[in-house]
Short mmCIF file of C-alpha atoms in Angstrom, two decimals:
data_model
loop_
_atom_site.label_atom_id
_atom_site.label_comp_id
_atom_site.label_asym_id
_atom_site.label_seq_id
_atom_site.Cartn_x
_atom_site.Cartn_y
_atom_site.Cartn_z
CA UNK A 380 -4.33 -2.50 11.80
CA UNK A 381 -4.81 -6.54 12.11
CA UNK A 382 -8.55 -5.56 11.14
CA UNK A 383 -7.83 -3.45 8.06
CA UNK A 384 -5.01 -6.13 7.02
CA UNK A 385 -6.99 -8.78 6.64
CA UNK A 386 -9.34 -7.72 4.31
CA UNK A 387 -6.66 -4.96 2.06
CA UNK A 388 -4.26 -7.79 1.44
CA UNK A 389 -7.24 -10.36 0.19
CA UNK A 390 -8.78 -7.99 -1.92
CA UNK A 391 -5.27 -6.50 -3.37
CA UNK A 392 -3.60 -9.84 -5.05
CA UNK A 393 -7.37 -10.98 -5.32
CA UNK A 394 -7.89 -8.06 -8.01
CA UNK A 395 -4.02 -7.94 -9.47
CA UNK A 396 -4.12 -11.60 -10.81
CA UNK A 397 -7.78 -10.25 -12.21
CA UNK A 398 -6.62 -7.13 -13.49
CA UNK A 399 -3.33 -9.12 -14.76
CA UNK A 400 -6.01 -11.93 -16.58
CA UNK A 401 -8.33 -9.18 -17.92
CA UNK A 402 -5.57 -6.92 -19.22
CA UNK A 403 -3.87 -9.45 -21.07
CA UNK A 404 -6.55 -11.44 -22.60
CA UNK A 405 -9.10 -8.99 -23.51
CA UNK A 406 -7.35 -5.96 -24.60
CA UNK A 407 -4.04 -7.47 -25.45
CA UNK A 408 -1.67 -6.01 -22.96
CA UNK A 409 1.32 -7.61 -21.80
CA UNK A 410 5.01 -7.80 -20.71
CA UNK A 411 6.36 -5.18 -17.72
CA UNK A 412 3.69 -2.57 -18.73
CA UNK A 413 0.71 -5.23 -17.53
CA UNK A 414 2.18 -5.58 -13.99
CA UNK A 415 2.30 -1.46 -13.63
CA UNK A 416 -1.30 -1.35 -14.35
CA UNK A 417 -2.60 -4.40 -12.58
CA UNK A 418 -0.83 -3.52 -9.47
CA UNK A 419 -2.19 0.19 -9.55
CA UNK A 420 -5.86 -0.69 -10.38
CA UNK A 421 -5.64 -3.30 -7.39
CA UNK A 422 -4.38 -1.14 -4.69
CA UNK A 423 -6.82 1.46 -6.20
CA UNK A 424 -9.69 -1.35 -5.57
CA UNK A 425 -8.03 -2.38 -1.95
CA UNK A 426 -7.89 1.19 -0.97
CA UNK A 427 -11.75 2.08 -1.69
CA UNK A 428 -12.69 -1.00 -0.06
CA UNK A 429 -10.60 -0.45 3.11
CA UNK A 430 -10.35 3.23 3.21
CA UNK A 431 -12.80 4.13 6.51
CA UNK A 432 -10.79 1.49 8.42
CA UNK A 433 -7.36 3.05 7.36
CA UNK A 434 -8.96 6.72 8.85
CA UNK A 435 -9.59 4.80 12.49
CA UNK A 436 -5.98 3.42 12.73
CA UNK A 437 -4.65 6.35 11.54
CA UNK A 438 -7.03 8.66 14.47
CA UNK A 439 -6.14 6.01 16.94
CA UNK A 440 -2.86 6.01 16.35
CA UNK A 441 -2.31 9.21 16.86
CA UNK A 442 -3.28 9.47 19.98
CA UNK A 443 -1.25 10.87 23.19
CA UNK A 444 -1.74 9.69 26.72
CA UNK A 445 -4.06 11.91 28.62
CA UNK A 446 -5.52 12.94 25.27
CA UNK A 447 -7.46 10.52 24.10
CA UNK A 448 -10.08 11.78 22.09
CA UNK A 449 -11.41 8.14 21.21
CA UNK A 450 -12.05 5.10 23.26
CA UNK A 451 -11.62 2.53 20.89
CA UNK A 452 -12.78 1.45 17.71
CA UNK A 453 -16.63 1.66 17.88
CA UNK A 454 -16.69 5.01 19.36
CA UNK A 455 -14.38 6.58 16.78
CA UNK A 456 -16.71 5.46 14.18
CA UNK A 457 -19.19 6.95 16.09
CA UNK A 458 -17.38 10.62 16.63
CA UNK A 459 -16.51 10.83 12.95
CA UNK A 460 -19.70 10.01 11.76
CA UNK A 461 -21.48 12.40 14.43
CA UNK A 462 -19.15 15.01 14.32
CA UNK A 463 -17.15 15.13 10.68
CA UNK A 464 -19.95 14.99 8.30
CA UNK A 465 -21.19 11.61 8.21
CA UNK A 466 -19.87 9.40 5.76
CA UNK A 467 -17.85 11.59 4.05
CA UNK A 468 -15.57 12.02 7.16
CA UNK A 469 -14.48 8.43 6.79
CA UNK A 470 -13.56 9.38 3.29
CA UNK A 471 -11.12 12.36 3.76
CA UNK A 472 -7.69 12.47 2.31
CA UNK A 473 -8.99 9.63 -0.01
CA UNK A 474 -8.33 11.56 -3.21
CA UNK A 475 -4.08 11.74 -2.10
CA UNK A 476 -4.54 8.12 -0.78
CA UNK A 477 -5.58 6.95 -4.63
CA UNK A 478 -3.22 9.17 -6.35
CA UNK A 479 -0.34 7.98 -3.63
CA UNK A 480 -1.89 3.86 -4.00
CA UNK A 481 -1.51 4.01 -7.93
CA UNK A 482 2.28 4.61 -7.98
CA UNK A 483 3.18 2.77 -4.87
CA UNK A 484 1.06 -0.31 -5.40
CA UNK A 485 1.84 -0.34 -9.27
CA UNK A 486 5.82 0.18 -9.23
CA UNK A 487 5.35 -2.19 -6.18
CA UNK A 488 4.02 -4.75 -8.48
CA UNK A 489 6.59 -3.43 -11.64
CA UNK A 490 9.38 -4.25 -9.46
CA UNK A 491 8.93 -7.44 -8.11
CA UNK A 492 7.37 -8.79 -11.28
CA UNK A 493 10.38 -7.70 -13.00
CA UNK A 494 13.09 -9.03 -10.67
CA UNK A 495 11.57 -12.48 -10.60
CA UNK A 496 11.55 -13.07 -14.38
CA UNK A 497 15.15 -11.43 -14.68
CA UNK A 498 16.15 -13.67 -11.94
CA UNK A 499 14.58 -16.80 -12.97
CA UNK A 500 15.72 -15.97 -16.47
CA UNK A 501 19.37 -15.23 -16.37
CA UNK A 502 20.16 -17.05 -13.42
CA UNK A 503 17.65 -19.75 -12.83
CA UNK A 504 19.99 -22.68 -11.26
CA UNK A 505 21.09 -19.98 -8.53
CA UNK A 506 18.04 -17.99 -7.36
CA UNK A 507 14.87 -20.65 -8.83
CA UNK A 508 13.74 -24.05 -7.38
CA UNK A 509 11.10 -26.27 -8.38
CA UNK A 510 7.84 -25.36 -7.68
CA UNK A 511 5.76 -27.37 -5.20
CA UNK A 512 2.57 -27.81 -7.22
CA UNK A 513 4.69 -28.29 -10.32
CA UNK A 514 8.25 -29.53 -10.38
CA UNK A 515 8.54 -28.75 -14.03
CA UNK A 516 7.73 -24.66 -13.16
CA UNK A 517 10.99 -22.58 -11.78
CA UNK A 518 9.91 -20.25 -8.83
CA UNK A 519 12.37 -18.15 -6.76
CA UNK A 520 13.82 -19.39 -3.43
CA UNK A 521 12.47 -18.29 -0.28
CA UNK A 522 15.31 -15.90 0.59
CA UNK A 523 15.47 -14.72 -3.09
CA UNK A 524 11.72 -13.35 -2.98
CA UNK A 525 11.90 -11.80 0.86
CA UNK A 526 15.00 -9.57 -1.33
CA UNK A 527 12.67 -8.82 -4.33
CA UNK A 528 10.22 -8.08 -2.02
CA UNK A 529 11.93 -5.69 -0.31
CA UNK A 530 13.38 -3.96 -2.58
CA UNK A 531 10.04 -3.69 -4.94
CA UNK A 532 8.91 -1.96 -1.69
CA UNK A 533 11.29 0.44 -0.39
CA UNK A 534 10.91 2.11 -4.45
CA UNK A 535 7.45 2.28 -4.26
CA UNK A 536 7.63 3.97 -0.84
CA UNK A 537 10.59 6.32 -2.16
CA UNK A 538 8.41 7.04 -5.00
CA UNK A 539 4.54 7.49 -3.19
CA UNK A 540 5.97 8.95 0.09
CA UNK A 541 4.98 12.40 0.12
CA UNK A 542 1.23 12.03 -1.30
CA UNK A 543 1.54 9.21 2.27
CA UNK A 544 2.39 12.07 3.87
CA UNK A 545 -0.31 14.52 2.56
CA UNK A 546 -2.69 11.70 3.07
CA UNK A 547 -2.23 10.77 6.72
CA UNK A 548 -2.67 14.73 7.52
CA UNK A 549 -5.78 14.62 5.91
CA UNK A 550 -6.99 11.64 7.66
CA UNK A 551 -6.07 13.15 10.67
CA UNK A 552 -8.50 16.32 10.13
CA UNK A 553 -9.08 18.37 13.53
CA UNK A 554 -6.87 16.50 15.37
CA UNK A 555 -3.80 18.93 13.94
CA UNK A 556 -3.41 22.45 14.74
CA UNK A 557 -3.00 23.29 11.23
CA UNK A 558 -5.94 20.98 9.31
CA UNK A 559 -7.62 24.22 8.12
CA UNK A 560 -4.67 24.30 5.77
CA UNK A 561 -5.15 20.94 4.57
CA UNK A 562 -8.26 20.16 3.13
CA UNK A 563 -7.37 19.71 -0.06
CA UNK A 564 -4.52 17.47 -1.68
CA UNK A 565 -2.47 20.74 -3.50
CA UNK A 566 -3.17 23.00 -0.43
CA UNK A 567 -2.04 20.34 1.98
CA UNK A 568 1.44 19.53 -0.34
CA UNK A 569 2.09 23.24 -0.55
CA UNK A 570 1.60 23.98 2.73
CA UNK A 571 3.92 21.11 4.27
CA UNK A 572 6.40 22.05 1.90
CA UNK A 573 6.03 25.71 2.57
CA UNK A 574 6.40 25.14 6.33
CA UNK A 575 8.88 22.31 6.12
CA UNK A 576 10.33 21.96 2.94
CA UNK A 577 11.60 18.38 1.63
CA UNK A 578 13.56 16.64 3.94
CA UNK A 579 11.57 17.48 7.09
CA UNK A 580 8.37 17.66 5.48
CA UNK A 581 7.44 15.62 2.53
CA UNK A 582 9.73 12.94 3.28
CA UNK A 583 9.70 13.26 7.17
CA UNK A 584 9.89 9.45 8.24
CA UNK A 585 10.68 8.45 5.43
CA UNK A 586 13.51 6.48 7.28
CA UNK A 587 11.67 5.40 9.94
CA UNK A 588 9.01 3.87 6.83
CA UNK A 589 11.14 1.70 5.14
CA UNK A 590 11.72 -0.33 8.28
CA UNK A 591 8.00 -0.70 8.32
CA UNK A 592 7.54 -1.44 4.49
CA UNK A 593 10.75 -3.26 3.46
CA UNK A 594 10.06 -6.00 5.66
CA UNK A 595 6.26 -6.33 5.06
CA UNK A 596 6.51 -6.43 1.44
CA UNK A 597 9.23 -8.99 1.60
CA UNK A 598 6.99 -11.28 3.62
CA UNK A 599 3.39 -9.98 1.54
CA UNK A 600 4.89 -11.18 -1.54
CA UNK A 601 6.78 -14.08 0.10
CA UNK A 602 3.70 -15.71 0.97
CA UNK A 603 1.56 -14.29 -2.00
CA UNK A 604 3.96 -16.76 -3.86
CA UNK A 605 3.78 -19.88 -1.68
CA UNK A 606 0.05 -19.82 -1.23
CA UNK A 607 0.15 -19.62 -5.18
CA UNK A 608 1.54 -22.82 -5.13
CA UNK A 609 -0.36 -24.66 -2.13
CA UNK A 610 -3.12 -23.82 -3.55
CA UNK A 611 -1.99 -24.83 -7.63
CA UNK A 612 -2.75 -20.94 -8.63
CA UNK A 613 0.33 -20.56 -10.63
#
């Protein structure tokens, strides 16, 4: 996860402040509607980048004691590359990961680019302070962008969740029972939903998900902000 991280979060913000730039000044799009598709090209471009690491955490992850099908991270990029086809077996389930990526990462974007100008707008004495490269510039306080963040998050995971769902069973591949049924993005939906319906099957963990994401958007953003200013981006 720490390894995947590292690079998805760089290249994410990296390519929504590009997207934002590019976007605005060359074909003349701006406001809310800029921020939606920024944030969904970037976490398009993070995805790509990232995806064959996502696949090992996911296989690794999923694994029981006494039936450990991988040793660790070399050798499971060695069995999927042996045994799954190659290259292309670091690639499956990428199709519902970009479809899933373009909603979650762009509302995720939407939302907290939206709160912080309402915020700093209509209440700008209670939720801004002065920025620490520029005291002249209003940014939010600490506390105020952990909430943003959190909430921009749990949406976009409300929102994305059961493409997530259809995605991490197609990462998973032959180590499910059923994976026959789920090589494709429709066939996997239907069949989940078939089997499960919506509760227990395309939003399954949902619960259990926003106490992952809630909290890691809050601090993503959080510091995506303050490193803005240490390093006089804004």
């Amino acid at each position: 996860m720490m390894i995947r991280i590292f690079p998805y979060g760089a290249i994410q913000f990296m390519a929504f402040d590009n997207y934002r730039k590019f976007l605005n000044t060359q074909l003349g799009i701006s406001g809310h509607i800029h921020r939606l598709m920024a944030g969904s090209m970037a976490g398009i471009t993070a995805v790509i980048f990232t995806y064959p690491l996502d696949v090992i955490r996911a296989r690794l992850a999923f694994q029981v004691t006494g039936e450990h099908r991988y040793t660790g991270i070399r050798n499971a990029f060695q069995t999927i590359y042996l045994k799954e086809g190659g290259i292309s077996g670091f690639y499956r389930g990428l199709t519902p990961t970009i479809i899933g990526m373009a909603p979650y990462a762009g509302f995720s974007f939407f939302t907290f680019g939206t709160l912080k100008t309402l915020g700093l707008s209509h209440f700008p004495e209670l939720l801004g302070k002065p920025s620490l490269d520029n005291p002249d510039v209003l940014v939010l306080k600490t506390h105020v962008n952990l909430m943003c963040g959190g909430v921009a998050g749990a949406i976009a995971q409300t929102i994305a969740y059961p493409l997530d769902v259809a995605r991490r069973r197609m990462q998973l591949g032959a180590s499910l029972p059923d994976f026959d049924k789920c090589c494709s993005l429709t066939k996997t939906l239907k069949h989940v939903y078939t089997e499960y319906g919506v509760k227990k099957g395309l939003y399954r963990g949902l619960s259990l998900n926003y106490i992952r994401c809630i909290p890691s958007q809050a601090v993503a953003f959080t510091t995506y902000e303050f490193m803005k200013q240490v390093l006089h981006l804004n």
